[in-house]
Coordinates of N, CA and C in Angstrom, one line a residue:
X121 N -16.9 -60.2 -80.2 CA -18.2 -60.3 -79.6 C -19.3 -60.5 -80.7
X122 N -18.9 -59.9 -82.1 CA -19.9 -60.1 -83.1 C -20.2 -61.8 -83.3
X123 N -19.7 -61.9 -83.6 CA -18.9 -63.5 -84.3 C -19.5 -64.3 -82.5
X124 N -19.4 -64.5 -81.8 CA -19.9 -64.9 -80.6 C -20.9 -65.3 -80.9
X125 N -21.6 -63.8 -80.6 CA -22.8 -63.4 -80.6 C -23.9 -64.1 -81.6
X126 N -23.4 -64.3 -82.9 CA -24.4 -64.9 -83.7 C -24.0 -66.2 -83.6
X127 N -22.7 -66.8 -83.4 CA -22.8 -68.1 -83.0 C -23.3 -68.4 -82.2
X128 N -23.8 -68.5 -80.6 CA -24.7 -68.0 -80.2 C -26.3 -68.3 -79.9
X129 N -26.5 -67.1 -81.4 CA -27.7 -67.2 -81.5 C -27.8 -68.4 -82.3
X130 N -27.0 -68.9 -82.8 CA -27.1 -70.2 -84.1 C -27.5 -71.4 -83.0
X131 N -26.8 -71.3 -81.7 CA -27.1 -72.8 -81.0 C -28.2 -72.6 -79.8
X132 N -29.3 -71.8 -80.3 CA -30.5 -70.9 -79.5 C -29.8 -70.3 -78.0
X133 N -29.1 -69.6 -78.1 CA -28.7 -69.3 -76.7 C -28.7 -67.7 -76.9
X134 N -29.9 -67.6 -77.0 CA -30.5 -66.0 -77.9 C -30.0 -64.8 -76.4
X135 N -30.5 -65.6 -75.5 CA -29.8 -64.2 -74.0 C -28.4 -63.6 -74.3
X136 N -27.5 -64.8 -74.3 CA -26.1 -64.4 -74.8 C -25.7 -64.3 -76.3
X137 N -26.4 -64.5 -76.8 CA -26.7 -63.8 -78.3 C -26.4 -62.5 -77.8
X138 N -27.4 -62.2 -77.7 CA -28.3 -60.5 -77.7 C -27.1 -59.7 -76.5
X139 N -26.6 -60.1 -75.6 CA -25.8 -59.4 -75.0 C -24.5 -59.1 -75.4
X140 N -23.9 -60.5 -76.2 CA -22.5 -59.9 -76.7 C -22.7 -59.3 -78.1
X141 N -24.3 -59.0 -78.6 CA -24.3 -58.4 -80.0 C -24.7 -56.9 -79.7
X142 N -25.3 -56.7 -78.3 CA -25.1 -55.2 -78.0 C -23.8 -54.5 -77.5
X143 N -23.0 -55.4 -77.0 CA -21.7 -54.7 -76.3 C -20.9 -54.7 -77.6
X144 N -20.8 -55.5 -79.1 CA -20.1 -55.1 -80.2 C -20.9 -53.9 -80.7
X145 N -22.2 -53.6 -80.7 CA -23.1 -51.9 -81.3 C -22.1 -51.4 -80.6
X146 N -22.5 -51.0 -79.1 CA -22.1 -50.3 -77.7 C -20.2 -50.1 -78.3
X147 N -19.6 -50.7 -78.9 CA -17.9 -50.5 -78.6 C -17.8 -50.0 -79.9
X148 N -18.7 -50.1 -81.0 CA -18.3 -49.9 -82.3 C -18.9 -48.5 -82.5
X149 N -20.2 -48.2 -81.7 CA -21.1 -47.2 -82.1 C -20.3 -45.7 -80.9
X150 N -19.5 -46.5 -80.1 CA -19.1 -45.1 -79.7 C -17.7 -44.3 -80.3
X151 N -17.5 -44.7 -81.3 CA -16.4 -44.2 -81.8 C -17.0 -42.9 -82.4
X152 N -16.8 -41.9 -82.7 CA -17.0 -41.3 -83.8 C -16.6 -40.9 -85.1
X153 N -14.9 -42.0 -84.7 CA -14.1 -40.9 -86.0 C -13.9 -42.6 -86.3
X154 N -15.6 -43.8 -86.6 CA -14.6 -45.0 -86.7 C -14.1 -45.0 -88.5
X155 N -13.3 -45.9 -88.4 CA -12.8 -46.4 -90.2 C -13.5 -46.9 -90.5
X156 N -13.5 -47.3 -91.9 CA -14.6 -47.9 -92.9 C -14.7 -49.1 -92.5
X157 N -13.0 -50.0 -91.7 CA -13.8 -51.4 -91.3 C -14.4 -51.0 -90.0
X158 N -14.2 -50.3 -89.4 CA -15.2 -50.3 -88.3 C -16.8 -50.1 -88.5
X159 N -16.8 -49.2 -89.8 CA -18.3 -49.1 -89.9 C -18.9 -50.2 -90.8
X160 N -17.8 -51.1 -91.5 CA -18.8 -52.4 -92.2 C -19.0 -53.4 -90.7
X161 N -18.0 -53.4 -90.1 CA -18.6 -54.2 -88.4 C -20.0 -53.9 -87.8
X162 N -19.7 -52.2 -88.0 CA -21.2 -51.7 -87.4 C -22.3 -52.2 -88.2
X163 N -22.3 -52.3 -89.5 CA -23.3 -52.7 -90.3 C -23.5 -54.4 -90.2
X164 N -22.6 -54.9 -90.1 CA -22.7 -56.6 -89.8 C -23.0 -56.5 -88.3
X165 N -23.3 -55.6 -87.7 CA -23.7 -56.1 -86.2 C -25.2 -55.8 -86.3
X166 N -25.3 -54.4 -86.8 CA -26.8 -54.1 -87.1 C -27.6 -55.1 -87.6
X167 N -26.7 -55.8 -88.8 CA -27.4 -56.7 -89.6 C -28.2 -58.0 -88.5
X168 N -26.7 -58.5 -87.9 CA -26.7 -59.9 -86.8 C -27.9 -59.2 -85.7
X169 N -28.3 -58.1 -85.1 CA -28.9 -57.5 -84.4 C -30.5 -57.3 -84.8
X170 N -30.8 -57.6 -86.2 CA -31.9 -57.7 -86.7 C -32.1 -58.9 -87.3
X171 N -31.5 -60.0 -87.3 CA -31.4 -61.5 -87.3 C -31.9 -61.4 -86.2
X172 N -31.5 -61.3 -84.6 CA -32.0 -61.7 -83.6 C -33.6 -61.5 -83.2
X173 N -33.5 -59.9 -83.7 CA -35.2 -59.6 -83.1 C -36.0 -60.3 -84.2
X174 N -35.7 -60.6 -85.3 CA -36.7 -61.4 -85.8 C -36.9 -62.6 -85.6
X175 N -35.5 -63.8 -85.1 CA -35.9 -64.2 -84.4 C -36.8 -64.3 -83.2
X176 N -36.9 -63.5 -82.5 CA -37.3 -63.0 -81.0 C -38.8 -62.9 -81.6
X177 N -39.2 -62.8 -82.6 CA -40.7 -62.6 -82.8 C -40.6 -61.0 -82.8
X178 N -39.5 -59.8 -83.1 CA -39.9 -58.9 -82.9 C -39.6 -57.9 -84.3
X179 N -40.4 -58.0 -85.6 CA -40.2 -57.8 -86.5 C -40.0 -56.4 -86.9
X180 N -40.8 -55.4 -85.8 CA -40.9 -54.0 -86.1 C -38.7 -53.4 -85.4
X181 N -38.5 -54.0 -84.4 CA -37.4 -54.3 -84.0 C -36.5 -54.4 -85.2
X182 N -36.3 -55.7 -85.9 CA -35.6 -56.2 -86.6 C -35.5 -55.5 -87.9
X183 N -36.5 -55.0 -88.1 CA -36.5 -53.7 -89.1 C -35.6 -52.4 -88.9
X184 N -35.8 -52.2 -87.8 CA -35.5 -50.8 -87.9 C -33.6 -51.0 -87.6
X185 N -33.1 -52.6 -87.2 CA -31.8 -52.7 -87.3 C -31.4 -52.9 -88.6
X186 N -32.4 -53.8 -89.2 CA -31.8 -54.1 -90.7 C -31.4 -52.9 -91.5
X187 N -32.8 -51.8 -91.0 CA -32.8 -50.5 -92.1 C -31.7 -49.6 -92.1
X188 N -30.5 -50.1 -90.8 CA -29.4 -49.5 -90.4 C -28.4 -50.1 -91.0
X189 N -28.5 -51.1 -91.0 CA -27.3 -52.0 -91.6 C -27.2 -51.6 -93.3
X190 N -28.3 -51.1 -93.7 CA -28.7 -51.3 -94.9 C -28.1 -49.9 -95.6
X191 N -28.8 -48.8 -94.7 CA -27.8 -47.5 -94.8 C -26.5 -47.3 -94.6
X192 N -25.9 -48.1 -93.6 CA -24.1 -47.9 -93.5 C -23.8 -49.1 -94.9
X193 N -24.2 -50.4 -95.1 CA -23.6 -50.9 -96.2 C -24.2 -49.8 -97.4
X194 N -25.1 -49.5 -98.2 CA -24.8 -48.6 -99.2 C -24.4 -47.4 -98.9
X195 N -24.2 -46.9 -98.1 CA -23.4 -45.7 -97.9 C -21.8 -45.4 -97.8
X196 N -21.2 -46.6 -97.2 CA -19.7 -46.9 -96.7 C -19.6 -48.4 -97.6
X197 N -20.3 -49.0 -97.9 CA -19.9 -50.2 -98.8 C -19.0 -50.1 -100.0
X198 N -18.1 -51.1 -100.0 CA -17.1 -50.9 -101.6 C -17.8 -51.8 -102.5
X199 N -17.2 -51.6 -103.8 CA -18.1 -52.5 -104.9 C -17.3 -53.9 -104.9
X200 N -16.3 -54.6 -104.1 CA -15.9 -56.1 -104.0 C -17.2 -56.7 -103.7
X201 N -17.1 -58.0 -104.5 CA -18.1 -59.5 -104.2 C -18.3 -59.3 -103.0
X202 N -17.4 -59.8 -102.2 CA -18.0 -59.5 -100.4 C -19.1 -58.9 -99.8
X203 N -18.5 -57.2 -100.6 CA -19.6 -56.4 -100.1 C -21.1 -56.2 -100.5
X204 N -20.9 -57.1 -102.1 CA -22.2 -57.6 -102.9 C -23.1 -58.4 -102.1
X205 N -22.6 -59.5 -101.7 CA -22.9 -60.4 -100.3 C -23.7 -60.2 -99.0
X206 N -22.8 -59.3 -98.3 CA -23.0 -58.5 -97.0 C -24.5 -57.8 -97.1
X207 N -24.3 -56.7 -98.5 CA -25.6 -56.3 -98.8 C -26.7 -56.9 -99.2
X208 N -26.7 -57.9 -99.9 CA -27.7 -59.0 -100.7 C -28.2 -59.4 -99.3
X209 N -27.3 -60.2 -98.6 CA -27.8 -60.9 -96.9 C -29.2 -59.8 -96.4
X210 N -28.3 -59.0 -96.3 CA -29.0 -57.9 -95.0 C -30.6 -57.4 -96.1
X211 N -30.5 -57.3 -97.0 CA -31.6 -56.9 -98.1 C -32.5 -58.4 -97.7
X212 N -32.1 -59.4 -98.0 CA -33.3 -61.1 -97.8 C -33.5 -61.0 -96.1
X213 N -32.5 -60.6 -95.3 CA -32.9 -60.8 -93.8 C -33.9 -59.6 -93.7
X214 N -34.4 -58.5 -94.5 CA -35.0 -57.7 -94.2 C -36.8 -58.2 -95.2
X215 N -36.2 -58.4 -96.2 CA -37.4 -59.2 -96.6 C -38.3 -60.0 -96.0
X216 N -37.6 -60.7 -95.4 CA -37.9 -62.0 -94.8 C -38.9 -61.3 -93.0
X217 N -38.1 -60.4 -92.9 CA -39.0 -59.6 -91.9 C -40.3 -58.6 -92.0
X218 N -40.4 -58.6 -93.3 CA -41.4 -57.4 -94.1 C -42.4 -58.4 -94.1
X219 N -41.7 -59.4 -95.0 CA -43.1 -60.5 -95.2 C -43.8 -61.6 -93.9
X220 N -43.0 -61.6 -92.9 CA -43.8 -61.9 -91.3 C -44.4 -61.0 -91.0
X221 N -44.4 -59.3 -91.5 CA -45.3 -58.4 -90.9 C -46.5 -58.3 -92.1
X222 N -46.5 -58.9 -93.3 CA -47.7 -58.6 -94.5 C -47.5 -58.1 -95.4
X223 N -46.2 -57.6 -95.0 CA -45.9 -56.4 -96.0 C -45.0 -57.0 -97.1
X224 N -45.9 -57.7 -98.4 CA -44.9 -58.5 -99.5 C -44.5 -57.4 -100.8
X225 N -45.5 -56.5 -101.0 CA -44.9 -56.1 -101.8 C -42.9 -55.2 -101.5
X226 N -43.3 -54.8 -100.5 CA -42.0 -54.5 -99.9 C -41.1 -55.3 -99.9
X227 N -41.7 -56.6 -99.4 CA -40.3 -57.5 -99.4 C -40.1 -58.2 -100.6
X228 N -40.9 -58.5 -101.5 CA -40.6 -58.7 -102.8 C -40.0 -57.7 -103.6
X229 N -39.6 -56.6 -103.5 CA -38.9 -55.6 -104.1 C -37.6 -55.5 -103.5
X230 N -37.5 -55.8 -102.3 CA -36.4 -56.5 -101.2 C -35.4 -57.2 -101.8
X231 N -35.6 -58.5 -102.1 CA -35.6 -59.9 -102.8 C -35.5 -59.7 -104.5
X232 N -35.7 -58.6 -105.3 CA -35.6 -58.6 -106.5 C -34.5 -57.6 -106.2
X233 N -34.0 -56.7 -105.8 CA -32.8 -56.1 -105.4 C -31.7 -56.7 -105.0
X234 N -31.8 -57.6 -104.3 CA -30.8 -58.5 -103.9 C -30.1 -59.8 -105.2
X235 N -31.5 -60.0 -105.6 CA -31.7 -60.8 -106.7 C -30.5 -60.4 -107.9
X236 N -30.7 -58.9 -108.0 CA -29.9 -58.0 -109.2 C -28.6 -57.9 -108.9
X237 N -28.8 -57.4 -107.4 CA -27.0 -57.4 -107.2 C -26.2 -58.6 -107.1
X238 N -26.4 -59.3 -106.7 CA -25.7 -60.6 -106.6 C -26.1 -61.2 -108.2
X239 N -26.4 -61.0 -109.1 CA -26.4 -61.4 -110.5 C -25.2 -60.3 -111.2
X240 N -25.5 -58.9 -110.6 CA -24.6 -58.1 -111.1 C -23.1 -58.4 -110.8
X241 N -22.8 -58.5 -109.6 CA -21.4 -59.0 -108.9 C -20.9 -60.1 -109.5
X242 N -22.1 -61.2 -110.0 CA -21.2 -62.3 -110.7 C -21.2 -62.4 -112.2
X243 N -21.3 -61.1 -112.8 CA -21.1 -61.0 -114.9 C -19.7 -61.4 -115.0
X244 N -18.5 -60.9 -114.5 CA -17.4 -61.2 -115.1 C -16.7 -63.2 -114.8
X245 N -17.4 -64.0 -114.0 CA -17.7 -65.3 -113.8 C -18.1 -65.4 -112.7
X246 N -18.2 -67.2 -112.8 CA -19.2 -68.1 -112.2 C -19.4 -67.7 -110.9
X247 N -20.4 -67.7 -110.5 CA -20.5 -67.5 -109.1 C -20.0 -68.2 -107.6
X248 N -19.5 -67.7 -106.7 CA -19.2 -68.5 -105.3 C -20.2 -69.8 -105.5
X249 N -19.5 -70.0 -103.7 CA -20.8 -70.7 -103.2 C -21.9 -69.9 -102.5
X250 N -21.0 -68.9 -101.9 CA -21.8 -68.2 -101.0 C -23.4 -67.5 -102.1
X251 N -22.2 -66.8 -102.9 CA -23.5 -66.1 -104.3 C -24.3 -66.9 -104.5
X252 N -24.3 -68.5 -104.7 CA -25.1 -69.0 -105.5 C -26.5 -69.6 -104.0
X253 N -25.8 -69.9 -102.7 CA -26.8 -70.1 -102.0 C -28.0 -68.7 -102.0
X254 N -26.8 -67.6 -101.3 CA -28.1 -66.5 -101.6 C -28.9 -66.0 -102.9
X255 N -27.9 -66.0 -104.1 CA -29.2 -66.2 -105.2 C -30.4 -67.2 -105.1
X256 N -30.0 -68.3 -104.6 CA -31.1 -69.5 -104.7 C -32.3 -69.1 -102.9
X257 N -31.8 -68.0 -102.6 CA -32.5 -67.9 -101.7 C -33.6 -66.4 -102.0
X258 N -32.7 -66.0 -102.7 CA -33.7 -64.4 -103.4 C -34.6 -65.2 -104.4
X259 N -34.7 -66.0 -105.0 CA -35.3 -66.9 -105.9 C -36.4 -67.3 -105.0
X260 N -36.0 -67.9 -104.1 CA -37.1 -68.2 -103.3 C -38.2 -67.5 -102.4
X261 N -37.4 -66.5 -102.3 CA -38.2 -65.2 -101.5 C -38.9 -64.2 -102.4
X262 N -38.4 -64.7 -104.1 CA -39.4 -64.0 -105.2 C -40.3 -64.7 -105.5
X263 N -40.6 -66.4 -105.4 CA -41.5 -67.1 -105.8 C -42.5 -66.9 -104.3
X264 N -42.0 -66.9 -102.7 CA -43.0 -66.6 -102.0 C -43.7 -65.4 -101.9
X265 N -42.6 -64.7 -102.5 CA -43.9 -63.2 -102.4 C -44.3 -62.8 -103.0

């Protein structure tokens, strides 16, 4: 449903977006006893869940999913590149929402965090592709704000 769901929202079909990205919250959030992959799911749905509302024009929204995603990835996150990634994303998707509402110093402190970790993750070599698009995207979200 996750993986749907933001494909999805990738081809503007934001209704069924938004419905199969709350029935993955709804199946993952009622577990209580879930595993750590279940709660990095939860945090990539939060994440994909505050992609949409900011899409939707709804920033105060998109916030308060990011700020979720943001607490289960540093809380349950492992220190693998991946999870370097996962967190760097959700840190620029939240930026990116701070600075539609005005709020730049926030999101430029956002963006220089993300900035770090993803420089940190790649000291022992070169970086992905993935690393190097989102560095070049924290770069850019440091020069706009």
């Amino acid at each position: 449903a996750n993986s749907d769901g933001i494909n999805m929202l990738r081809r503007g079909r934001a209704a069924a977006a938004f419905e199969q990205l709350k029935y993955a919250e709804a199946v993952l959030a009622a577990n209580p006893d879930a595993s750590a992959q279940e709660l990095d799911l939860l945090a990539l749905t939060c994440s994909n869940l505050g992609c949409y509302y900011r899409k939707a024009g709804l920033p105060r929204a998109a916030l308060r999913y990011l700020g979720r995603a943001l607490k289960l990835e540093e809380t349950f996150g492992h220190e693998a590149q991946q999870d370097s990634c996962s967190l760097a994303t959700t840190k620029l998707n939240a930026c990116a929402a701070l600075s539609g509402m005005g709020n730049h110093e926030e999101a430029e402190r956002l963006a220089m965090e993300a900035t770090r970790l993803l420089v940190s993750a790649n000291s022992s070599g070169p970086p992905g592709l993935e690393e190097s698009s989102l560095l070049a995207v924290a770069c850019h979200n440091l020069g706009a704000e």
